[in-house]
mmCIF file of C-alpha atoms and ligand atoms in Angstrom:
data_model
loop_
_atom_site.group_PDB
_atom_site.id
_atom_site.type_symbol
_atom_site.label_atom_id
_atom_site.label_comp_id
_atom_site.label_asym_id
_atom_site.label_seq_id
_atom_site.Cartn_x
_atom_site.Cartn_y
_atom_site.Cartn_z
ATOM 1 C CA MET A 23 0.000 0.000 0.000
ATOM 2 C CA ARG A 24 1.365 3.406 -1.003
ATOM 3 C CA THR A 25 1.617 6.019 1.749
ATOM 4 C CA ILE A 26 1.032 9.595 0.595
ATOM 5 C CA VAL A 27 1.335 12.773 2.662
ATOM 6 C CA LEU A 28 -1.186 15.410 1.634
ATOM 7 C CA SER A 29 -1.271 18.920 3.067
ATOM 8 C CA GLY A 30 -4.536 20.828 2.834
ATOM 9 C CA ALA A 31 -6.384 17.501 2.977
ATOM 10 C CA ALA A 32 -9.413 18.852 4.873
ATOM 11 C CA SER A 33 -10.989 20.914 2.099
ATOM 12 C CA GLY A 34 -11.379 21.663 -1.590
ATOM 13 C CA ILE A 35 -8.738 20.250 -3.921
ATOM 14 C CA GLY A 36 -6.945 18.432 -1.086
ATOM 15 C CA ALA A 37 -10.148 16.679 -0.007
ATOM 16 C CA ALA A 38 -10.739 15.577 -3.612
ATOM 17 C CA VAL A 39 -7.181 14.218 -3.798
ATOM 18 C CA ARG A 40 -7.727 12.305 -0.556
ATOM 19 C CA SER A 41 -10.942 10.714 -1.879
ATOM 20 C CA ARG A 42 -9.272 9.615 -5.066
ATOM 21 C CA LEU A 43 -6.144 8.249 -3.389
ATOM 22 C CA GLU A 44 -8.144 6.340 -0.787
ATOM 23 C CA ARG A 45 -10.415 4.944 -3.508
ATOM 24 C CA ASP A 46 -7.220 3.689 -5.190
ATOM 25 C CA GLY A 47 -6.136 1.946 -1.987
ATOM 26 C CA CYS A 48 -3.502 4.418 -0.764
ATOM 27 C CA ARG A 49 -2.903 5.334 2.846
ATOM 28 C CA VAL A 50 -3.202 9.120 3.175
ATOM 29 C CA LEU A 51 -1.559 11.117 5.939
ATOM 30 C CA GLY A 52 -3.308 14.473 5.860
ATOM 31 C CA VAL A 53 -1.668 17.605 7.262
ATOM 32 C CA ASP A 54 -4.049 20.458 7.951
ATOM 33 C CA LEU A 55 -5.285 22.933 10.528
ATOM 34 C CA ARG A 56 -8.193 20.574 11.298
ATOM 35 C CA ASP A 57 -9.687 17.180 10.389
ATOM 36 C CA ALA A 58 -6.384 15.521 9.513
ATOM 37 C CA GLU A 59 -4.082 12.776 10.777
ATOM 38 C CA VAL A 60 -1.564 15.543 11.540
ATOM 39 C CA VAL A 61 -3.096 18.773 12.792
ATOM 40 C CA ALA A 62 -0.470 21.478 12.359
ATOM 41 C CA ASP A 63 -0.134 25.074 11.228
ATOM 42 C CA LEU A 64 2.310 25.343 8.327
ATOM 43 C CA SER A 65 2.530 29.126 8.599
ATOM 44 C CA ASP A 66 5.413 29.144 11.080
ATOM 45 C CA ALA A 67 8.566 27.237 11.951
ATOM 46 C CA ALA A 68 7.143 25.581 15.077
ATOM 47 C CA GLY A 69 4.082 24.269 13.210
ATOM 48 C CA ARG A 70 6.202 22.993 10.337
ATOM 49 C CA GLU A 71 8.530 21.171 12.749
ATOM 50 C CA ARG A 72 5.555 19.580 14.494
ATOM 51 C CA ALA A 73 4.090 18.537 11.139
ATOM 52 C CA LEU A 74 7.366 16.927 10.072
ATOM 53 C CA ALA A 75 7.864 15.157 13.397
ATOM 54 C CA GLU A 76 4.327 13.749 13.437
ATOM 55 C CA VAL A 77 4.448 12.660 9.794
ATOM 56 C CA ARG A 78 7.768 10.903 10.426
ATOM 57 C CA ALA A 79 6.306 9.118 13.445
ATOM 58 C CA LEU A 80 3.234 7.966 11.489
ATOM 59 C CA ALA A 81 4.956 7.142 8.207
ATOM 60 C CA GLY A 82 7.650 4.846 9.547
ATOM 61 C CA GLU A 83 10.620 4.258 7.286
ATOM 62 C CA ARG A 84 9.367 5.491 3.936
ATOM 63 C CA LEU A 85 6.922 7.607 1.993
ATOM 64 C CA ASP A 86 5.771 6.971 -1.565
ATOM 65 C CA GLY A 87 4.220 10.327 -2.330
ATOM 66 C CA LEU A 88 3.732 13.887 -1.148
ATOM 67 C CA VAL A 89 1.270 16.545 -2.267
ATOM 68 C CA ALA A 90 1.902 20.084 -1.001
ATOM 69 C CA CYS A 91 -1.608 21.470 -1.456
ATOM 70 C CA ALA A 92 -2.327 23.615 1.627
ATOM 71 C CA GLY A 93 -2.746 27.248 0.708
ATOM 72 C CA ILE A 94 -4.635 30.468 1.311
ATOM 73 C CA GLY A 95 -6.031 32.890 -1.236
ATOM 74 C CA PRO A 96 -5.205 36.455 -2.280
ATOM 75 C CA GLN A 97 -7.962 37.836 -0.054
ATOM 76 C CA PHE A 98 -6.259 36.597 3.122
ATOM 77 C CA GLU A 99 -5.077 39.153 5.695
ATOM 78 C CA PRO A 100 -2.385 39.628 6.846
ATOM 79 C CA ARG A 101 -0.808 39.183 3.416
ATOM 80 C CA SER A 102 2.488 38.054 4.959
ATOM 81 C CA ARG A 103 0.766 34.782 5.895
ATOM 82 C CA ILE A 104 0.088 34.050 2.193
ATOM 83 C CA LEU A 105 3.853 33.749 1.647
ATOM 84 C CA SER A 106 4.420 31.767 4.816
ATOM 85 C CA VAL A 107 1.778 29.135 4.029
ATOM 86 C CA ASN A 108 1.835 28.940 0.225
ATOM 87 C CA TYR A 109 5.591 29.014 -0.286
ATOM 88 C CA PHE A 110 7.553 28.426 2.922
ATOM 89 C CA GLY A 111 5.048 25.916 4.359
ATOM 90 C CA ALA A 112 5.095 23.933 1.115
ATOM 91 C CA ILE A 113 8.890 23.987 0.824
ATOM 92 C CA ALA A 114 9.294 22.863 4.437
ATOM 93 C CA LEU A 115 7.296 19.700 3.717
ATOM 94 C CA LEU A 116 8.974 19.035 0.367
ATOM 95 C CA ASP A 117 12.473 19.513 1.744
ATOM 96 C CA GLY A 118 11.813 17.914 5.120
ATOM 97 C CA LEU A 119 10.178 14.757 3.775
ATOM 98 C CA ARG A 120 12.503 14.212 0.818
ATOM 99 C CA PRO A 121 14.710 11.721 2.732
ATOM 100 C CA LEU A 122 11.665 9.562 3.474
ATOM 101 C CA LEU A 123 10.553 9.797 -0.163
ATOM 102 C CA ALA A 124 13.989 8.614 -1.231
ATOM 103 C CA CYS A 125 13.215 5.323 0.571
ATOM 104 C CA GLY A 126 9.790 4.986 -1.064
ATOM 105 C CA GLU A 127 8.552 2.926 -3.990
ATOM 106 C CA ALA A 128 8.492 4.945 -7.265
ATOM 107 C CA PRO A 129 8.288 8.112 -5.163
ATOM 108 C CA ALA A 130 6.759 11.322 -6.467
ATOM 109 C CA ALA A 131 5.929 14.751 -5.108
ATOM 110 C CA VAL A 132 3.507 17.351 -6.449
ATOM 111 C CA ALA A 133 3.312 21.017 -5.465
ATOM 112 C CA VAL A 134 0.092 22.934 -6.053
ATOM 113 C CA SER A 135 0.937 26.229 -7.716
ATOM 114 C CA SER A 136 -1.597 28.330 -9.682
ATOM 115 C CA ASN A 137 -2.018 29.813 -13.132
ATOM 116 C CA SER A 138 -1.911 33.207 -11.414
ATOM 117 C CA ALA A 139 1.864 32.588 -11.232
ATOM 118 C CA THR A 140 2.195 33.235 -14.949
ATOM 119 C CA ILE A 141 -0.874 35.341 -15.629
ATOM 120 C CA ALA A 142 -0.849 37.940 -12.826
ATOM 121 C CA PRO A 143 1.208 41.014 -13.652
ATOM 122 C CA GLY A 144 3.911 41.681 -11.069
ATOM 123 C CA ALA A 145 4.286 38.098 -9.868
ATOM 124 C CA ASP A 146 7.878 37.909 -11.084
ATOM 125 C CA GLY A 147 9.600 40.477 -8.869
ATOM 126 C CA PRO A 148 11.428 40.997 -5.559
ATOM 127 C CA LEU A 149 8.839 39.051 -3.590
ATOM 128 C CA ALA A 150 9.267 35.845 -5.598
ATOM 129 C CA ALA A 151 13.037 36.430 -5.496
ATOM 130 C CA ALA A 152 12.991 36.724 -1.687
ATOM 131 C CA CYS A 153 11.124 33.406 -1.499
ATOM 132 C CA LEU A 154 13.600 31.657 -3.759
ATOM 133 C CA ALA A 155 16.447 33.110 -1.691
ATOM 134 C CA GLY A 156 14.866 31.471 1.353
ATOM 135 C CA ASP A 157 14.394 34.831 3.094
ATOM 136 C CA GLU A 158 11.000 34.472 4.785
ATOM 137 C CA GLY A 159 11.372 37.679 6.805
ATOM 138 C CA GLU A 160 11.972 39.761 3.678
ATOM 139 C CA ALA A 161 9.185 37.980 1.769
ATOM 140 C CA ARG A 162 6.747 38.687 4.605
ATOM 141 C CA ARG A 163 7.831 42.327 4.732
ATOM 142 C CA LEU A 164 7.437 42.789 0.968
ATOM 143 C CA ALA A 165 4.046 41.048 1.038
ATOM 144 C CA GLU A 166 2.708 43.669 3.422
ATOM 145 C CA GLU A 167 3.832 46.380 0.989
ATOM 146 C CA THR A 168 1.970 44.936 -1.989
ATOM 147 C CA ASP A 169 -1.599 43.879 -2.791
ATOM 148 C CA GLY A 170 -2.996 40.415 -2.086
ATOM 149 C CA ALA A 171 -3.213 39.373 -5.745
ATOM 150 C CA THR A 172 0.482 40.073 -6.295
ATOM 151 C CA ALA A 173 1.485 38.428 -3.014
ATOM 152 C CA TYR A 174 -0.503 35.301 -3.913
ATOM 153 C CA ALA A 175 0.809 35.153 -7.486
ATOM 154 C CA ALA A 176 4.406 35.659 -6.289
ATOM 155 C CA SER A 177 4.053 32.819 -3.764
ATOM 156 C CA LYS A 178 2.806 30.493 -6.514
ATOM 157 C CA LEU A 179 5.387 31.599 -9.085
ATOM 158 C CA ALA A 180 8.179 31.004 -6.577
ATOM 159 C CA LEU A 181 6.768 27.566 -5.778
ATOM 160 C CA ALA A 182 6.603 26.529 -9.456
ATOM 161 C CA ARG A 183 10.097 27.874 -10.067
ATOM 162 C CA TRP A 184 11.437 26.097 -6.977
ATOM 163 C CA VAL A 185 9.987 22.861 -8.346
ATOM 164 C CA ARG A 186 11.661 23.368 -11.724
ATOM 165 C CA ARG A 187 15.007 24.245 -10.117
ATOM 166 C CA GLN A 188 14.965 21.358 -7.644
ATOM 167 C CA ALA A 189 13.413 18.597 -9.764
ATOM 168 C CA THR A 190 16.539 17.861 -11.787
ATOM 169 C CA ARG A 191 18.979 17.919 -8.883
ATOM 170 C CA PRO A 192 20.793 14.838 -7.577
ATOM 171 C CA GLU A 193 18.719 14.757 -4.379
ATOM 172 C CA TRP A 194 15.443 14.646 -6.368
ATOM 173 C CA ALA A 195 15.745 13.193 -9.907
ATOM 174 C CA GLY A 196 19.101 11.664 -8.996
ATOM 175 C CA ALA A 197 17.490 9.869 -6.068
ATOM 176 C CA GLY A 198 14.630 8.655 -8.262
ATOM 177 C CA ILE A 199 12.047 11.067 -6.817
ATOM 178 C CA ARG A 200 9.895 12.778 -9.423
ATOM 179 C CA LEU A 201 8.981 16.354 -8.509
ATOM 180 C CA ASN A 202 6.319 18.211 -10.495
ATOM 181 C CA ALA A 203 3.676 20.902 -10.051
ATOM 182 C CA VAL A 204 0.112 21.564 -11.104
ATOM 183 C CA ALA A 205 -1.104 25.075 -11.856
ATOM 184 C CA PRO A 206 -4.871 25.133 -11.427
ATOM 185 C CA GLY A 207 -7.099 27.904 -12.681
ATOM 186 C CA ALA A 208 -10.219 29.024 -10.845
ATOM 187 C CA VAL A 209 -11.763 26.006 -9.105
ATOM 188 C CA ARG A 210 -14.962 25.932 -7.029
ATOM 189 C CA THR A 211 -13.664 25.486 -3.466
ATOM 190 C CA PRO A 212 -14.092 27.417 -0.202
ATOM 191 C CA LEU A 213 -10.945 29.407 -1.128
ATOM 192 C CA LEU A 214 -12.530 30.572 -4.410
ATOM 193 C CA GLU A 215 -15.926 31.207 -2.776
ATOM 194 C CA GLU A 216 -14.227 33.548 -0.296
ATOM 195 C CA GLY A 217 -12.559 35.354 -3.179
ATOM 196 C CA LEU A 218 -15.875 35.690 -5.019
ATOM 197 C CA GLU A 219 -17.376 37.388 -1.972
ATOM 198 C CA HIS A 220 -14.515 39.897 -1.785
ATOM 199 C CA PRO A 221 -15.394 43.418 -3.025
ATOM 200 C CA VAL A 222 -12.279 43.688 -5.233
ATOM 201 C CA PHE A 223 -11.276 40.104 -6.067
ATOM 202 C CA GLY A 224 -14.864 38.959 -6.728
ATOM 203 C CA ALA A 225 -15.256 40.995 -9.927
ATOM 204 C CA ALA A 226 -11.748 40.080 -11.109
ATOM 205 C CA ILE A 227 -12.405 36.348 -10.650
ATOM 206 C CA ARG A 228 -15.790 36.518 -12.404
ATOM 207 C CA GLY A 229 -14.268 38.423 -15.329
ATOM 208 C CA PHE A 230 -11.409 35.990 -15.849
ATOM 209 C CA PRO A 231 -11.503 34.322 -19.297
ATOM 210 C CA ILE A 232 -11.892 30.522 -19.250
ATOM 211 C CA PRO A 233 -12.015 29.254 -22.860
ATOM 212 C CA LEU A 234 -13.350 25.793 -21.971
ATOM 213 C CA GLY A 235 -17.023 26.561 -21.470
ATOM 214 C CA GLY A 236 -16.400 29.690 -19.379
ATOM 215 C CA ARG A 237 -16.907 27.673 -16.202
ATOM 216 C CA PHE A 238 -14.870 27.318 -13.031
ATOM 217 C CA GLY A 239 -13.185 23.971 -12.569
ATOM 218 C CA ARG A 240 -14.158 21.271 -10.087
ATOM 219 C CA PRO A 241 -11.756 20.013 -7.381
ATOM 220 C CA GLU A 242 -11.978 16.509 -8.881
ATOM 221 C CA GLN A 243 -10.492 17.788 -12.148
ATOM 222 C CA ILE A 244 -7.398 19.064 -10.350
ATOM 223 C CA ALA A 245 -7.213 15.912 -8.216
ATOM 224 C CA ALA A 246 -7.119 13.820 -11.413
ATOM 225 C CA ALA A 247 -4.068 15.753 -12.633
ATOM 226 C CA ILE A 248 -2.322 15.523 -9.255
ATOM 227 C CA CYS A 249 -2.957 11.781 -9.040
ATOM 228 C CA PHE A 250 -1.657 11.350 -12.590
ATOM 229 C CA LEU A 251 1.608 13.099 -11.623
ATOM 230 C CA LEU A 252 1.871 10.869 -8.536
ATOM 231 C CA SER A 253 1.286 7.701 -10.569
ATOM 232 C CA SER A 254 3.504 5.477 -12.685
ATOM 233 C CA ASP A 255 1.646 6.844 -15.750
ATOM 234 C CA ALA A 256 3.742 9.978 -15.223
ATOM 235 C CA SER A 257 7.008 8.075 -14.827
ATOM 236 C CA PHE A 258 8.846 10.325 -17.331
ATOM 237 C CA CYS A 259 7.466 13.636 -15.922
ATOM 238 C CA CYS A 260 10.084 15.604 -14.011
ATOM 239 C CA GLY A 261 9.987 19.351 -13.340
ATOM 240 C CA SER A 262 6.734 19.794 -15.269
ATOM 241 C CA VAL A 263 4.244 22.512 -14.400
ATOM 242 C CA LEU A 264 0.906 21.155 -15.605
ATOM 243 C CA PHE A 265 -1.712 23.847 -16.223
ATOM 244 C CA VAL A 266 -5.214 22.626 -15.437
ATOM 245 C CA ASP A 267 -7.186 25.786 -16.031
ATOM 246 C CA GLY A 268 -9.688 25.413 -18.864
ATOM 247 C CA GLY A 269 -7.263 27.105 -21.256
ATOM 248 C CA SER A 270 -6.767 30.461 -19.514
ATOM 249 C CA ASP A 271 -2.971 30.298 -19.544
ATOM 250 C CA ALA A 272 -2.901 29.190 -23.190
ATOM 251 C CA LEU A 273 -5.284 31.997 -24.109
ATOM 252 C CA LEU A 274 -3.208 34.699 -22.439
ATOM 253 C CA ARG A 275 0.277 33.319 -23.196
ATOM 254 C CA ALA A 276 -0.180 31.307 -26.386
ATOM 255 C CA ASP A 277 3.390 31.726 -27.596
ATOM 256 C CA VAL A 278 5.188 31.029 -24.323
ATOM 257 C CA CYS A 279 6.434 27.473 -24.459
HETATM 258 P P1 NAD B 3 -9.387 25.314 0.410
HETATM 259 O O1 NAD B 3 -9.484 26.533 1.237
HETATM 260 O O2 NAD B 3 -10.637 24.564 0.078
HETATM 261 O O3 NAD B 3 -8.348 24.280 1.048
HETATM 262 C C1 NAD B 3 -7.108 24.705 1.544
HETATM 263 C C2 NAD B 3 -6.717 23.832 2.717
HETATM 264 O O4 NAD B 3 -5.441 24.293 3.196
HETATM 265 C C3 NAD B 3 -7.711 23.929 3.880
HETATM 266 O O5 NAD B 3 -8.079 22.637 4.334
HETATM 267 C C4 NAD B 3 -6.945 24.702 4.930
HETATM 268 O O6 NAD B 3 -7.304 24.401 6.279
HETATM 269 C C5 NAD B 3 -5.508 24.316 4.614
HETATM 270 N N1 NAD B 3 -4.582 25.304 5.186
HETATM 271 C C6 NAD B 3 -4.658 26.658 5.059
HETATM 272 N N2 NAD B 3 -3.708 27.245 5.807
HETATM 273 C C7 NAD B 3 -3.026 26.253 6.418
HETATM 274 C C8 NAD B 3 -1.951 26.237 7.344
HETATM 275 N N3 NAD B 3 -1.415 27.368 7.831
HETATM 276 N N4 NAD B 3 -1.483 25.047 7.762
HETATM 277 C C9 NAD B 3 -2.047 23.874 7.327
HETATM 278 N N5 NAD B 3 -3.076 23.833 6.463
HETATM 279 C C10 NAD B 3 -3.571 25.012 6.023
HETATM 280 O O7 NAD B 3 -8.645 25.769 -0.935
HETATM 281 P P2 NAD B 3 -8.373 25.036 -2.321
HETATM 282 O O8 NAD B 3 -8.949 25.897 -3.355
HETATM 283 O O9 NAD B 3 -8.687 23.603 -2.262
HETATM 284 O O10 NAD B 3 -6.789 25.238 -2.401
HETATM 285 C C11 NAD B 3 -5.858 24.180 -2.426
HETATM 286 C C12 NAD B 3 -4.603 24.684 -3.129
HETATM 287 O O11 NAD B 3 -4.930 24.980 -4.485
HETATM 288 C C13 NAD B 3 -4.051 25.976 -2.534
HETATM 289 O O12 NAD B 3 -2.646 25.903 -2.489
HETATM 290 C C14 NAD B 3 -4.499 27.040 -3.508
HETATM 291 O O13 NAD B 3 -3.664 28.167 -3.525
HETATM 292 C C15 NAD B 3 -4.430 26.262 -4.819
HETATM 293 N N6 NAD B 3 -5.238 26.836 -5.885
HETATM 294 C C16 NAD B 3 -6.578 26.970 -5.761
HETATM 295 C C17 NAD B 3 -7.315 27.538 -6.794
HETATM 296 C C18 NAD B 3 -8.793 27.707 -6.712
HETATM 297 O O14 NAD B 3 -9.379 28.417 -7.574
HETATM 298 N N7 NAD B 3 -9.482 27.101 -5.778
HETATM 299 C C19 NAD B 3 -6.651 27.973 -7.956
HETATM 300 C C20 NAD B 3 -5.279 27.818 -8.043
HETATM 301 C C21 NAD B 3 -4.574 27.240 -7.003
#
């Protein structure tokens, strides 16, 4: 039986991933603020350490998969927390659990980025650079100086870029661990519902072009992509960022490939 660690397992996309993995006979170790095997707050160092310690205790000697899915949306205040959860919380799990993955069977890890990483103007700037430099204090400071949409997009751009930089390294690909990312578009979850209710973000989300039927995605559609990247069907995927967004990224950046 494969053992998969899944952050953000209590809601939305994470809950859909859990359902699918459990249906396929996997053992899921959820990490979340509530309703999970490991209840921990990934927004700070103490919570991340607790999460890692409890996962290690439950997992035993190996892990076969990891999905870093926990995240908060652009509407969240304070904005500094967006960086701490979406980027530094994700990296802490990916880095911290890599040695256990290296002992797993056909191990794979998937980070949940977003198409806002490539679409949102201003994502690629000092904030993403501070993340990639590992400077959480500076990233948190810069996040408070910018708007929520930019802070969110920067956190997701940095995460996707981290995946692409790390995936080919000896400790990941060289150790036989496949590392990839998904970049969802707008998906009907509590995170999106909160955004839709926001006075500024609501209109922006509703106005966003989605070529495939103009509809928001369903969590199950993102879960299918994540489970593909975890599976042996994706055995030659390494460092990929898979857009699952109804065509929004292709529409806005057709010639970037
Ligand atoms: P959601 O709010 O339904 O689920 C997010 C989960 O993360 C929740 O269970 C929450 O408790 C958990 N979480 C939040 N902060 C945490 C913390 N500090 N420590 C531990 N767990 C924490 O949202 P969702 O839409 O399912 O989002 C899942 C991922 O998908 C996020 O990373 C999000 O940024 C990304 N995403 C979502 C959309 C979308 O439109 N829904 C689009 C692109 C990317």
